Amino acid sequence: MIDRPNAQELLAAMAATLTNDVMPALDGGPRHSARVVANLCGILAREWEARGEVPVAELRALLGHEAGTEGPDYADLVAELDRRLSSSGPETDELAIAALPIVMADVEQRLAVDKPGYSQP
Amino acid sequence: MTITSSPDEICTSLTELLDASGVPVDRVEITGAASVGATRSTLFIDIHAGATITAAVAQLAAPRDRQELLGPVDEAAVLRLARAAGAPVPPVLAAIEAAPATGAATAIVGFIGGESIPRRIIRATEEFGTGNDLAADLGTALAHLHSIPIDDLPESIGRVDPADIHSAYSDERAVALDELGEPLPAVRLGVHWLRKNLPTPPSRTAIVHGDLRNGNILVEDGRLTSLLDWEICHAGDPMEDLAWLCMRTWRFGNDDLEVGGFGSLMSLRSAYESAGGEWRDDAFHWWLVARAVWWATGLSRQAGAFLSGEADSIVLAASGRRVVELEYDLLRLIS
């Protein structure tokens, strides 16, 4: 009732095949492409497992929306934050200061998927 | 317009161009290609003259291909100035806006040997124990490049007001983000920081290479032999080159060595200053942020080209997942 290998196991096998079997037989651009695809397999495997909650509640609070289940979704909140940070003036300065830790936490979470080990203590 | 000439036509064109430039030549043979594109090609050639064979590099570009990039003829003019100022670049053998037979803007420069692949360069410096020497080579080379009087540059390279460089650059980054169509709040925070923290202006503008980093240098026995890829060189703040060279993204995992993953910042800086360069710490830090903003936007634009179907390269798709590295770097720099 449970397919094995599962998605992560398959992605790991795909990455290993590209790295161990395919890449040594290639040079130049094709070899680089194989390396990139192997790396993307790793990203997908981590995304499958590790991608945490997106900071919807934090962004709603930051942007002054009421808490609750109704309201703009994550993509809309990110777009609104982007738009409001692109203006200037004291309100934007305050928003930038308040946004920094929320944006940093989100970046660190995405980094754990896209490039584990990159964030520094 | 694209380059549609056959290899034979190109060889004929290069032979005529060299002959007209006073370089002894019987025939030219194409021996390889560094890159071949629809609008730009860089070819390795052998120049045969009697019993003598001279290796060289030819760059061909369709006329006025992309206005924002420097054409081969202007690039050749910059190379001549850089070489005269003492920077390690190849000698220019010939350059012309419309070459015979092909009509392509063409420059031919002497061949310089060396390794360009970043990880191999790092390994070579470890093997030869020359990492700090290579960083110093780059500091000296940049000081020489930056010493060129701005009035000597080709007119097609726009002049800028030293007092205006940083605010203008911040505005350009904001416009580039607007045009991206993809929300990047972390990068917006970077632009906001840039505007709030303008550095001291340089005492004078200089010719800025614009893309000098591990990946655009040639290295032999662990030492610098040439600076490559001058397509985005421009007049500006010399500290831009020093910051770009030291960004984490060009250290290839060797994060402790600020210069390209092979050398120390101290080695770069002291060589730069010894050769007459003016180092400004606030501008160095500012440009680290500014070029992280620029490169995050550039990587996102690459991913956008994939998502829109304009290009189908998996490498461009993967660029979208590298944006977060630059977001992280720049947030660390402004926190």
Short mmCIF file of C-alpha atoms in Angstrom, two decimals:
data_model
loop_
_atom_site.label_atom_id
_atom_site.label_comp_id
_atom_site.label_asym_id
_atom_site.label_seq_id
_atom_site.Cartn_x
_atom_site.Cartn_y
_atom_site.Cartn_z
CA MET A 1 0.00 0.00 0.00
CA ILE A 2 3.03 2.27 0.32
CA ASP A 3 5.16 2.84 -2.78
CA ARG A 4 8.85 2.41 -2.17
CA PRO A 5 11.18 3.96 -3.04
CA ASN A 6 9.28 7.08 -1.98
CA ALA A 7 9.78 10.50 -3.50
CA GLN A 8 12.78 11.42 -1.39
CA GLU A 9 14.45 8.08 -1.94
CA LEU A 10 13.96 8.44 -5.69
CA LEU A 11 15.33 11.98 -5.71
CA ALA A 12 18.39 10.84 -3.77
CA ALA A 13 18.91 8.00 -6.25
CA MET A 14 18.51 10.40 -9.19
CA ALA A 15 21.08 12.79 -7.73
CA ALA A 16 23.51 9.93 -7.07
CA THR A 17 23.12 8.58 -10.61
CA LEU A 18 23.78 12.00 -12.13
CA THR A 19 26.79 12.58 -9.91
CA ASN A 20 28.37 9.13 -10.06
CA ASP A 21 27.41 7.78 -13.49
CA VAL A 22 26.46 10.66 -15.78
CA MET A 23 28.79 13.51 -14.83
CA PRO A 24 32.09 11.58 -15.22
CA ALA A 25 31.10 10.80 -18.83
CA LEU A 26 30.53 14.47 -19.69
CA ASP A 27 32.57 17.67 -20.10
CA GLY A 28 31.98 21.39 -20.15
CA GLY A 29 28.40 22.67 -20.44
CA PRO A 30 26.60 19.29 -20.32
CA ARG A 31 28.61 18.28 -17.23
CA HIS A 32 27.65 21.56 -15.55
CA SER A 33 23.98 20.99 -16.44
CA ALA A 34 24.10 17.50 -14.89
CA ARG A 35 25.61 18.96 -11.72
CA VAL A 36 22.86 21.59 -11.59
CA VAL A 37 20.13 18.97 -12.01
CA ALA A 38 21.68 16.78 -9.30
CA ASN A 39 21.67 19.80 -7.00
CA LEU A 40 18.02 20.54 -7.86
CA CYS A 41 17.13 16.95 -6.89
CA GLY A 42 18.57 17.70 -3.46
CA ILE A 43 16.54 20.92 -3.21
CA LEU A 44 13.34 19.05 -4.09
CA ALA A 45 14.03 16.31 -1.54
CA ARG A 46 14.54 18.90 1.21
CA GLU A 47 11.54 20.93 0.11
CA TRP A 48 9.42 17.77 0.29
CA GLU A 49 10.30 17.31 3.92
CA ALA A 50 11.53 20.50 5.47
CA ARG A 51 9.62 23.48 4.12
CA GLY A 52 7.98 24.90 7.18
CA GLU A 53 5.02 27.19 7.64
CA VAL A 54 5.12 30.47 5.77
CA PRO A 55 4.95 33.51 8.09
CA VAL A 56 1.37 34.53 7.28
CA ALA A 57 0.45 35.63 10.80
CA GLU A 58 3.65 37.67 11.20
CA LEU A 59 3.14 39.44 7.87
CA ARG A 60 -0.52 40.18 8.63
CA ALA A 61 0.48 41.76 11.92
CA LEU A 62 3.36 43.66 10.33
CA LEU A 63 1.14 45.09 7.60
CA GLY A 64 -1.72 45.92 9.94
CA HIS A 65 -4.24 43.32 8.78
CA GLU A 66 -6.61 41.79 11.30
CA ALA A 67 -5.69 38.36 12.59
CA GLY A 68 -7.81 35.41 11.57
CA THR A 69 -8.31 32.97 8.75
CA GLU A 70 -9.87 35.46 6.34
CA GLY A 71 -7.78 38.00 4.48
CA PRO A 72 -4.97 38.18 1.96
CA ASP A 73 -2.99 35.01 1.29
CA TYR A 74 0.78 34.66 1.61
CA ALA A 75 1.59 35.71 -1.98
CA ASP A 76 -0.56 38.83 -1.62
CA LEU A 77 1.12 39.72 1.69
CA VAL A 78 4.60 39.37 0.18
CA ALA A 79 3.58 41.53 -2.77
CA GLU A 80 2.12 44.15 -0.41
CA LEU A 81 5.28 44.19 1.71
CA ASP A 82 7.40 44.55 -1.43
CA ARG A 83 5.24 47.43 -2.65
CA ARG A 84 5.23 49.27 0.66
CA LEU A 85 8.99 48.90 1.09
CA SER A 86 9.53 50.47 -2.31
CA SER A 87 8.17 53.86 -1.23
CA SER A 88 10.03 56.35 0.95
CA GLY A 89 9.39 58.39 4.09
CA PRO A 90 9.25 57.81 7.85
CA GLU A 91 6.52 55.14 7.55
CA THR A 92 8.69 53.10 5.20
CA ASP A 93 11.67 53.52 7.53
CA GLU A 94 9.63 52.13 10.43
CA LEU A 95 8.27 49.30 8.31
CA ALA A 96 11.80 48.39 7.18
CA ILE A 97 12.99 48.09 10.77
CA ALA A 98 10.00 45.97 11.80
CA ALA A 99 10.16 43.81 8.66
CA LEU A 100 13.85 42.91 8.90
CA PRO A 101 13.58 40.06 11.47
CA ILE A 102 10.52 38.57 9.76
CA VAL A 103 12.13 38.65 6.33
CA MET A 104 15.37 37.24 7.76
CA ALA A 105 13.54 34.33 9.41
CA ASP A 106 11.82 33.56 6.12
CA VAL A 107 15.12 33.75 4.23
CA GLU A 108 16.78 31.36 6.69
CA GLN A 109 13.93 28.88 6.30
CA ARG A 110 14.18 28.97 2.49
CA LEU A 111 17.96 28.72 2.74
CA ALA A 112 17.64 25.47 4.69
CA VAL A 113 15.94 24.03 1.60
CA ASP A 114 17.89 25.72 -1.19
CA LYS A 115 21.40 25.77 0.31
CA PRO A 116 21.71 24.02 3.66
CA GLY A 117 24.76 25.04 5.64
CA TYR A 118 24.90 28.49 4.05
CA SER A 119 23.55 30.44 7.01
CA GLN A 120 26.20 31.39 9.54
CA PRO A 121 25.98 31.48 13.33
CA MET B 1 21.45 41.45 -36.71
CA THR B 2 23.26 38.22 -35.95
CA ILE B 3 26.58 36.75 -37.02
CA THR B 4 25.77 34.41 -39.90
CA SER B 5 29.19 34.16 -41.53
CA SER B 6 30.79 30.78 -42.22
CA PRO B 7 34.11 29.82 -40.56
CA ASP B 8 35.87 30.39 -43.90
CA GLU B 9 34.44 33.89 -44.19
CA ILE B 10 35.49 34.63 -40.62
CA CYS B 11 39.06 33.43 -41.28
CA THR B 12 39.24 35.56 -44.43
CA SER B 13 37.87 38.53 -42.52
CA LEU B 14 40.34 38.16 -39.66
CA THR B 15 43.26 37.72 -42.09
CA GLU B 16 42.36 40.92 -43.95
CA LEU B 17 41.84 42.82 -40.73
CA LEU B 18 45.23 41.75 -39.30
CA ASP B 19 46.95 42.55 -42.60
CA ALA B 20 45.37 46.01 -42.70
CA SER B 21 46.51 46.55 -39.08
CA GLY B 22 50.11 45.79 -39.97
CA VAL B 23 50.24 42.37 -38.29
CA PRO B 24 52.24 39.86 -40.39
CA VAL B 25 49.76 37.19 -41.57
CA ASP B 26 49.37 34.63 -44.34
CA ARG B 27 46.24 32.97 -43.05
CA VAL B 28 44.16 32.54 -39.90
CA GLU B 29 42.95 29.22 -38.52
CA ILE B 30 40.16 28.83 -35.95
CA THR B 31 41.40 26.42 -33.26
CA GLY B 32 38.53 26.55 -30.79
CA ALA B 33 35.78 28.64 -29.26
CA ALA B 34 35.46 30.10 -25.77
CA SER B 35 31.84 30.95 -26.54
CA VAL B 36 29.65 31.06 -29.64
CA GLY B 37 26.40 32.97 -29.58
CA ALA B 38 23.98 34.48 -32.05
CA THR B 39 25.23 37.99 -31.46
CA ARG B 40 28.68 37.44 -29.94
CA SER B 41 31.43 34.87 -30.42
CA THR B 42 34.85 34.52 -28.86
CA LEU B 43 37.16 32.33 -30.92
CA PHE B 44 40.67 30.98 -30.35
CA ILE B 45 42.76 31.43 -33.49
CA ASP B 46 46.24 30.75 -34.83
CA ILE B 47 47.83 33.47 -36.95
CA HIS B 48 50.12 31.85 -39.54
CA ALA B 49 52.90 34.08 -40.96
CA GLY B 50 55.65 32.17 -42.74
CA ALA B 51 56.95 29.60 -40.27
CA THR B 52 55.60 31.55 -37.28
CA ILE B 53 52.32 30.65 -35.61
CA THR B 54 50.91 33.11 -33.05
CA ALA B 55 47.97 32.21 -30.83
CA ALA B 56 45.34 34.91 -30.44
CA VAL B 57 41.71 35.46 -29.48
CA ALA B 58 39.10 37.03 -31.75
CA GLN B 59 35.89 38.55 -30.52
CA LEU B 60 33.07 39.16 -32.99
CA ALA B 61 29.83 40.97 -32.27
CA ALA B 62 26.88 41.81 -34.45
CA PRO B 63 26.82 45.57 -34.92
CA ARG B 64 25.15 47.34 -32.00
CA ASP B 65 23.95 44.06 -30.55
CA ARG B 66 23.04 45.11 -27.05
CA GLN B 67 23.54 48.72 -26.24
CA GLU B 68 24.23 48.19 -22.55
CA LEU B 69 27.23 45.98 -23.29
CA LEU B 70 30.55 47.29 -24.44
CA GLY B 71 31.31 46.37 -28.05
CA PRO B 72 34.61 44.73 -29.09
CA VAL B 73 36.10 47.97 -30.41
CA ASP B 74 35.45 49.97 -27.24
CA GLU B 75 36.62 46.97 -25.22
CA ALA B 76 39.84 46.98 -27.25
CA ALA B 77 40.28 50.69 -26.50
CA VAL B 78 39.90 49.98 -22.77
CA LEU B 79 42.33 47.04 -22.98
CA ARG B 80 44.95 49.28 -24.59
CA LEU B 81 44.55 51.83 -21.78
CA ALA B 82 44.62 49.12 -19.11
CA ARG B 83 47.74 47.54 -20.56
CA ALA B 84 49.50 50.91 -20.80
CA ALA B 85 48.57 51.52 -17.13
CA GLY B 86 50.19 48.22 -16.12
CA ALA B 87 47.16 45.95 -15.69
CA PRO B 88 47.61 42.35 -16.92
CA VAL B 89 45.56 42.22 -20.10
CA PRO B 90 46.41 40.96 -23.60
CA PRO B 91 47.85 43.25 -26.28
CA VAL B 92 45.31 44.41 -28.87
CA LEU B 93 46.36 43.34 -32.39
CA ALA B 94 43.45 44.80 -34.35
CA ALA B 95 39.96 46.23 -33.83
CA ILE B 96 37.31 47.51 -36.23
CA GLU B 97 33.60 48.37 -36.09
CA ALA B 98 32.74 46.52 -39.34
CA ALA B 99 35.26 43.90 -40.39
CA PRO B 100 35.74 42.96 -44.05
CA ALA B 101 33.64 40.00 -45.30
CA THR B 102 31.56 39.55 -42.11
CA GLY B 103 30.55 43.11 -41.23
CA ALA B 104 30.89 42.14 -37.57
CA ALA B 105 32.47 44.41 -34.98
CA THR B 106 35.74 42.58 -34.39
CA ALA B 107 38.71 42.73 -32.05
CA ILE B 108 41.77 40.46 -32.07
CA VAL B 109 43.97 40.25 -28.98
CA GLY B 110 47.01 38.19 -28.08
CA PHE B 111 46.42 34.85 -26.36
CA ILE B 112 47.27 34.62 -22.67
CA GLY B 113 47.34 31.22 -21.04
CA GLY B 114 45.90 30.33 -17.66
CA GLU B 115 43.13 28.64 -15.71
CA SER B 116 39.75 30.35 -15.41
CA ILE B 117 37.61 27.76 -13.59
CA PRO B 118 37.11 29.07 -10.03
CA ARG B 119 37.49 25.85 -8.03
CA ARG B 120 40.60 24.92 -9.98
CA ILE B 121 42.05 28.36 -9.26
CA ILE B 122 41.41 27.86 -5.55
CA ARG B 123 43.07 24.42 -5.70
CA ALA B 124 46.05 25.83 -7.59
CA THR B 125 46.61 28.57 -5.00
CA GLU B 126 46.47 25.93 -2.26
CA GLU B 127 48.99 23.81 -4.14
CA PHE B 128 51.39 26.70 -4.82
CA GLY B 129 50.71 28.53 -1.54
CA THR B 130 49.96 31.72 -3.49
CA GLY B 131 46.44 32.68 -2.37
CA ASN B 132 47.45 35.95 -0.75
CA ASP B 133 49.85 36.69 -3.61
CA LEU B 134 47.00 36.27 -6.08
CA ALA B 135 44.81 38.60 -3.98
CA ALA B 136 47.67 41.11 -4.01
CA ASP B 137 48.08 40.69 -7.79
CA LEU B 138 44.44 41.66 -8.13
CA GLY B 139 44.83 44.65 -5.80
CA THR B 140 47.76 45.93 -7.84
CA ALA B 141 45.98 45.29 -11.14
CA LEU B 142 42.88 47.18 -9.96
CA ALA B 143 44.93 50.12 -8.68
CA HIS B 144 46.55 50.37 -12.11
CA LEU B 145 43.21 50.12 -13.88
CA HIS B 146 41.66 52.73 -11.61
CA SER B 147 44.55 55.13 -12.22
CA ILE B 148 43.54 55.66 -15.87
CA PRO B 149 42.35 59.24 -16.40
CA ILE B 150 38.64 59.13 -17.15
CA ASP B 151 39.07 61.57 -20.06
CA ASP B 152 41.07 58.92 -21.92
CA LEU B 153 38.09 56.55 -22.15
CA PRO B 154 36.07 56.06 -25.35
CA GLU B 155 33.16 58.50 -25.53
CA SER B 156 30.63 55.68 -25.63
CA ILE B 157 31.37 55.00 -21.95
CA GLY B 158 29.13 57.50 -20.18
CA ARG B 159 30.70 59.86 -17.64
CA VAL B 160 29.19 60.21 -14.18
CA ASP B 161 29.30 62.78 -11.40
CA PRO B 162 31.19 61.33 -8.38
CA ALA B 163 28.69 62.93 -5.99
CA ASP B 164 25.77 61.31 -7.79
CA ILE B 165 26.98 57.73 -8.34
CA HIS B 166 25.47 56.09 -5.28
CA SER B 167 22.03 57.67 -5.26
CA ALA B 168 21.72 57.08 -9.01
CA TYR B 169 22.72 53.43 -8.55
CA SER B 170 20.12 53.01 -5.77
CA ASP B 171 17.43 54.44 -8.05
CA GLU B 172 18.45 52.11 -10.87
CA ARG B 173 18.20 49.12 -8.54
CA ALA B 174 14.68 50.17 -7.49
CA VAL B 175 13.62 50.47 -11.13
CA ALA B 176 15.11 47.06 -11.92
CA LEU B 177 13.08 45.56 -9.06
CA ASP B 178 9.91 47.27 -10.32
CA GLU B 179 10.54 45.77 -13.77
CA LEU B 180 11.14 42.31 -12.36
CA GLY B 181 7.47 41.75 -11.57
CA GLU B 182 8.44 39.36 -8.77
CA PRO B 183 8.18 40.59 -5.16
CA LEU B 184 11.55 40.42 -3.36
CA PRO B 185 11.03 42.19 -0.01
CA ALA B 186 14.52 41.27 1.23
CA VAL B 187 16.05 43.01 -1.78
CA ARG B 188 13.71 45.98 -1.28
CA LEU B 189 15.12 46.23 2.24
CA GLY B 190 18.56 46.31 0.63
CA VAL B 191 17.62 49.21 -1.65
CA HIS B 192 16.07 51.04 1.29
CA TRP B 193 19.33 50.61 3.21
CA LEU B 194 21.39 51.79 0.22
CA ARG B 195 19.40 55.03 0.06
CA LYS B 196 19.72 55.62 3.79
CA ASN B 197 23.46 54.91 3.98
CA LEU B 198 25.07 56.66 1.01
CA PRO B 199 28.87 56.50 1.39
CA THR B 200 31.44 59.21 0.87
CA PRO B 201 31.89 59.86 -2.84
CA PRO B 202 35.22 58.93 -4.48
CA SER B 203 37.68 61.79 -4.96
CA ARG B 204 37.47 61.03 -8.68
CA THR B 205 35.63 58.58 -10.90
CA ALA B 206 37.54 55.69 -12.42
CA ILE B 207 37.09 53.03 -15.02
CA VAL B 208 35.35 50.19 -13.21
CA HIS B 209 35.75 46.68 -14.66
CA GLY B 210 32.35 45.77 -13.25
CA ASP B 211 32.66 41.98 -13.21
CA LEU B 212 36.09 41.23 -11.77
CA ARG B 213 35.83 38.11 -9.62
CA ASN B 214 37.00 34.52 -9.32
CA GLY B 215 35.65 33.26 -12.63
CA ASN B 216 36.75 36.22 -14.72
CA ILE B 217 40.50 35.98 -14.17
CA LEU B 218 43.23 33.83 -15.69
CA VAL B 219 45.71 32.24 -13.30
CA GLU B 220 48.90 30.29 -14.00
CA ASP B 221 51.00 28.64 -11.31
CA GLY B 222 48.75 30.32 -8.78
CA ARG B 223 49.44 33.88 -10.02
CA LEU B 224 47.35 36.31 -12.06
CA THR B 225 47.97 36.39 -15.81
CA SER B 226 44.95 38.29 -17.14
CA LEU B 227 41.65 40.03 -16.36
CA LEU B 228 38.73 38.80 -18.49
CA ASP B 229 35.23 39.85 -19.53
CA TRP B 230 35.12 43.60 -19.89
CA GLU B 231 31.60 43.79 -21.30
CA ILE B 232 30.07 45.76 -18.43
CA CYS B 233 32.97 48.06 -17.63
CA HIS B 234 31.89 51.63 -16.97
CA ALA B 235 32.91 54.88 -15.32
CA GLY B 236 32.15 54.93 -11.61
CA ASP B 237 33.32 54.40 -8.03
CA PRO B 238 36.48 52.24 -7.96
CA MET B 239 35.37 50.61 -4.68
CA GLU B 240 32.66 48.84 -6.67
CA ASP B 241 35.30 46.53 -8.19
CA LEU B 242 36.90 45.75 -4.83
CA ALA B 243 33.59 44.88 -3.19
CA TRP B 244 32.34 42.68 -6.04
CA LEU B 245 35.62 40.76 -5.99
CA CYS B 246 35.14 40.01 -2.28
CA MET B 247 31.50 38.95 -2.26
CA ARG B 248 30.75 35.66 -0.58
CA THR B 249 29.08 34.32 -3.70
CA TRP B 250 32.49 34.28 -5.46
CA ARG B 251 34.28 32.37 -2.68
CA PHE B 252 32.86 29.02 -3.82
CA GLY B 253 32.37 27.74 -0.30
CA ASN B 254 35.82 28.84 0.90
CA ASP B 255 34.16 31.54 2.98
CA ASP B 256 37.05 32.42 5.28
CA LEU B 257 39.13 33.80 2.42
CA GLU B 258 37.34 37.00 1.40
CA VAL B 259 39.01 37.40 -1.97
CA GLY B 260 37.63 34.73 -4.31
CA GLY B 261 37.99 31.98 -1.71
CA PHE B 262 41.78 32.08 -2.08
CA GLY B 263 43.17 35.23 -0.44
CA SER B 264 42.76 37.64 2.44
CA LEU B 265 41.13 41.04 2.29
CA MET B 266 44.25 42.46 3.95
CA SER B 267 46.45 41.26 1.07
CA LEU B 268 44.11 42.80 -1.50
CA ARG B 269 43.80 46.08 0.34
CA SER B 270 47.47 46.64 1.12
CA ALA B 271 48.48 45.87 -2.48
CA TYR B 272 45.77 48.20 -3.77
CA GLU B 273 46.89 51.02 -1.51
CA SER B 274 50.61 50.41 -2.15
CA ALA B 275 49.95 50.81 -5.88
CA GLY B 276 48.20 54.14 -5.31
CA GLY B 277 44.57 53.10 -4.87
CA GLU B 278 42.32 54.97 -2.44
CA TRP B 279 40.43 52.58 -0.13
CA ARG B 280 37.16 53.77 1.46
CA ASP B 281 35.68 51.40 4.03
CA ASP B 282 32.17 52.87 3.98
CA ALA B 283 32.02 52.59 0.19
CA PHE B 284 33.38 49.03 0.31
CA HIS B 285 30.58 47.97 2.64
CA TRP B 286 28.00 49.94 0.63
CA TRP B 287 29.02 48.23 -2.61
CA LEU B 288 28.88 44.78 -0.97
CA VAL B 289 25.20 45.50 -0.31
CA ALA B 290 24.65 47.24 -3.65
CA ARG B 291 26.10 44.43 -5.74
CA ALA B 292 24.23 41.80 -3.69
CA VAL B 293 21.05 43.69 -4.59
CA TRP B 294 22.17 43.80 -8.22
CA TRP B 295 23.02 40.11 -8.40
CA ALA B 296 19.89 38.95 -6.54
CA THR B 297 17.88 40.88 -9.13
CA GLY B 298 19.98 39.43 -11.95
CA LEU B 299 19.50 35.85 -10.77
CA SER B 300 15.77 36.43 -10.38
CA ARG B 301 15.68 37.85 -13.91
CA GLN B 302 17.40 34.69 -15.19
CA ALA B 303 14.74 32.56 -13.52
CA GLY B 304 12.10 34.88 -15.01
CA ALA B 305 13.48 34.19 -18.50
CA PHE B 306 12.99 30.48 -17.83
CA LEU B 307 9.50 30.92 -16.37
CA SER B 308 8.33 33.06 -19.30
CA GLY B 309 9.60 30.52 -21.82
CA GLU B 310 12.10 32.99 -23.24
CA ALA B 311 14.88 30.48 -22.43
CA ASP B 312 14.69 26.79 -21.56
CA SER B 313 18.01 26.29 -19.75
CA ILE B 314 17.85 24.34 -16.50
CA VAL B 315 20.79 26.46 -15.31
CA LEU B 316 18.60 29.59 -15.58
CA ALA B 317 15.78 27.81 -13.74
CA ALA B 318 18.20 26.90 -10.95
CA SER B 319 19.25 30.56 -10.67
CA GLY B 320 15.87 31.23 -9.10
CA ARG B 321 16.84 29.03 -6.17
CA ARG B 322 20.11 30.91 -5.69
CA VAL B 323 18.42 34.29 -5.12
CA VAL B 324 17.94 33.41 -1.45
CA GLU B 325 21.73 33.20 -0.93
CA LEU B 326 22.08 36.83 -1.99
CA GLU B 327 19.05 37.82 0.08
CA TYR B 328 20.73 36.24 3.09
CA ASP B 329 24.09 37.87 2.40
CA LEU B 330 22.60 41.32 2.03
CA LEU B 331 20.37 41.03 5.12
CA ARG B 332 23.46 40.01 7.11
CA LEU B 333 25.28 43.06 5.78
CA ILE B 334 22.53 45.50 6.75
CA SER B 335 21.48 43.92 10.05
#
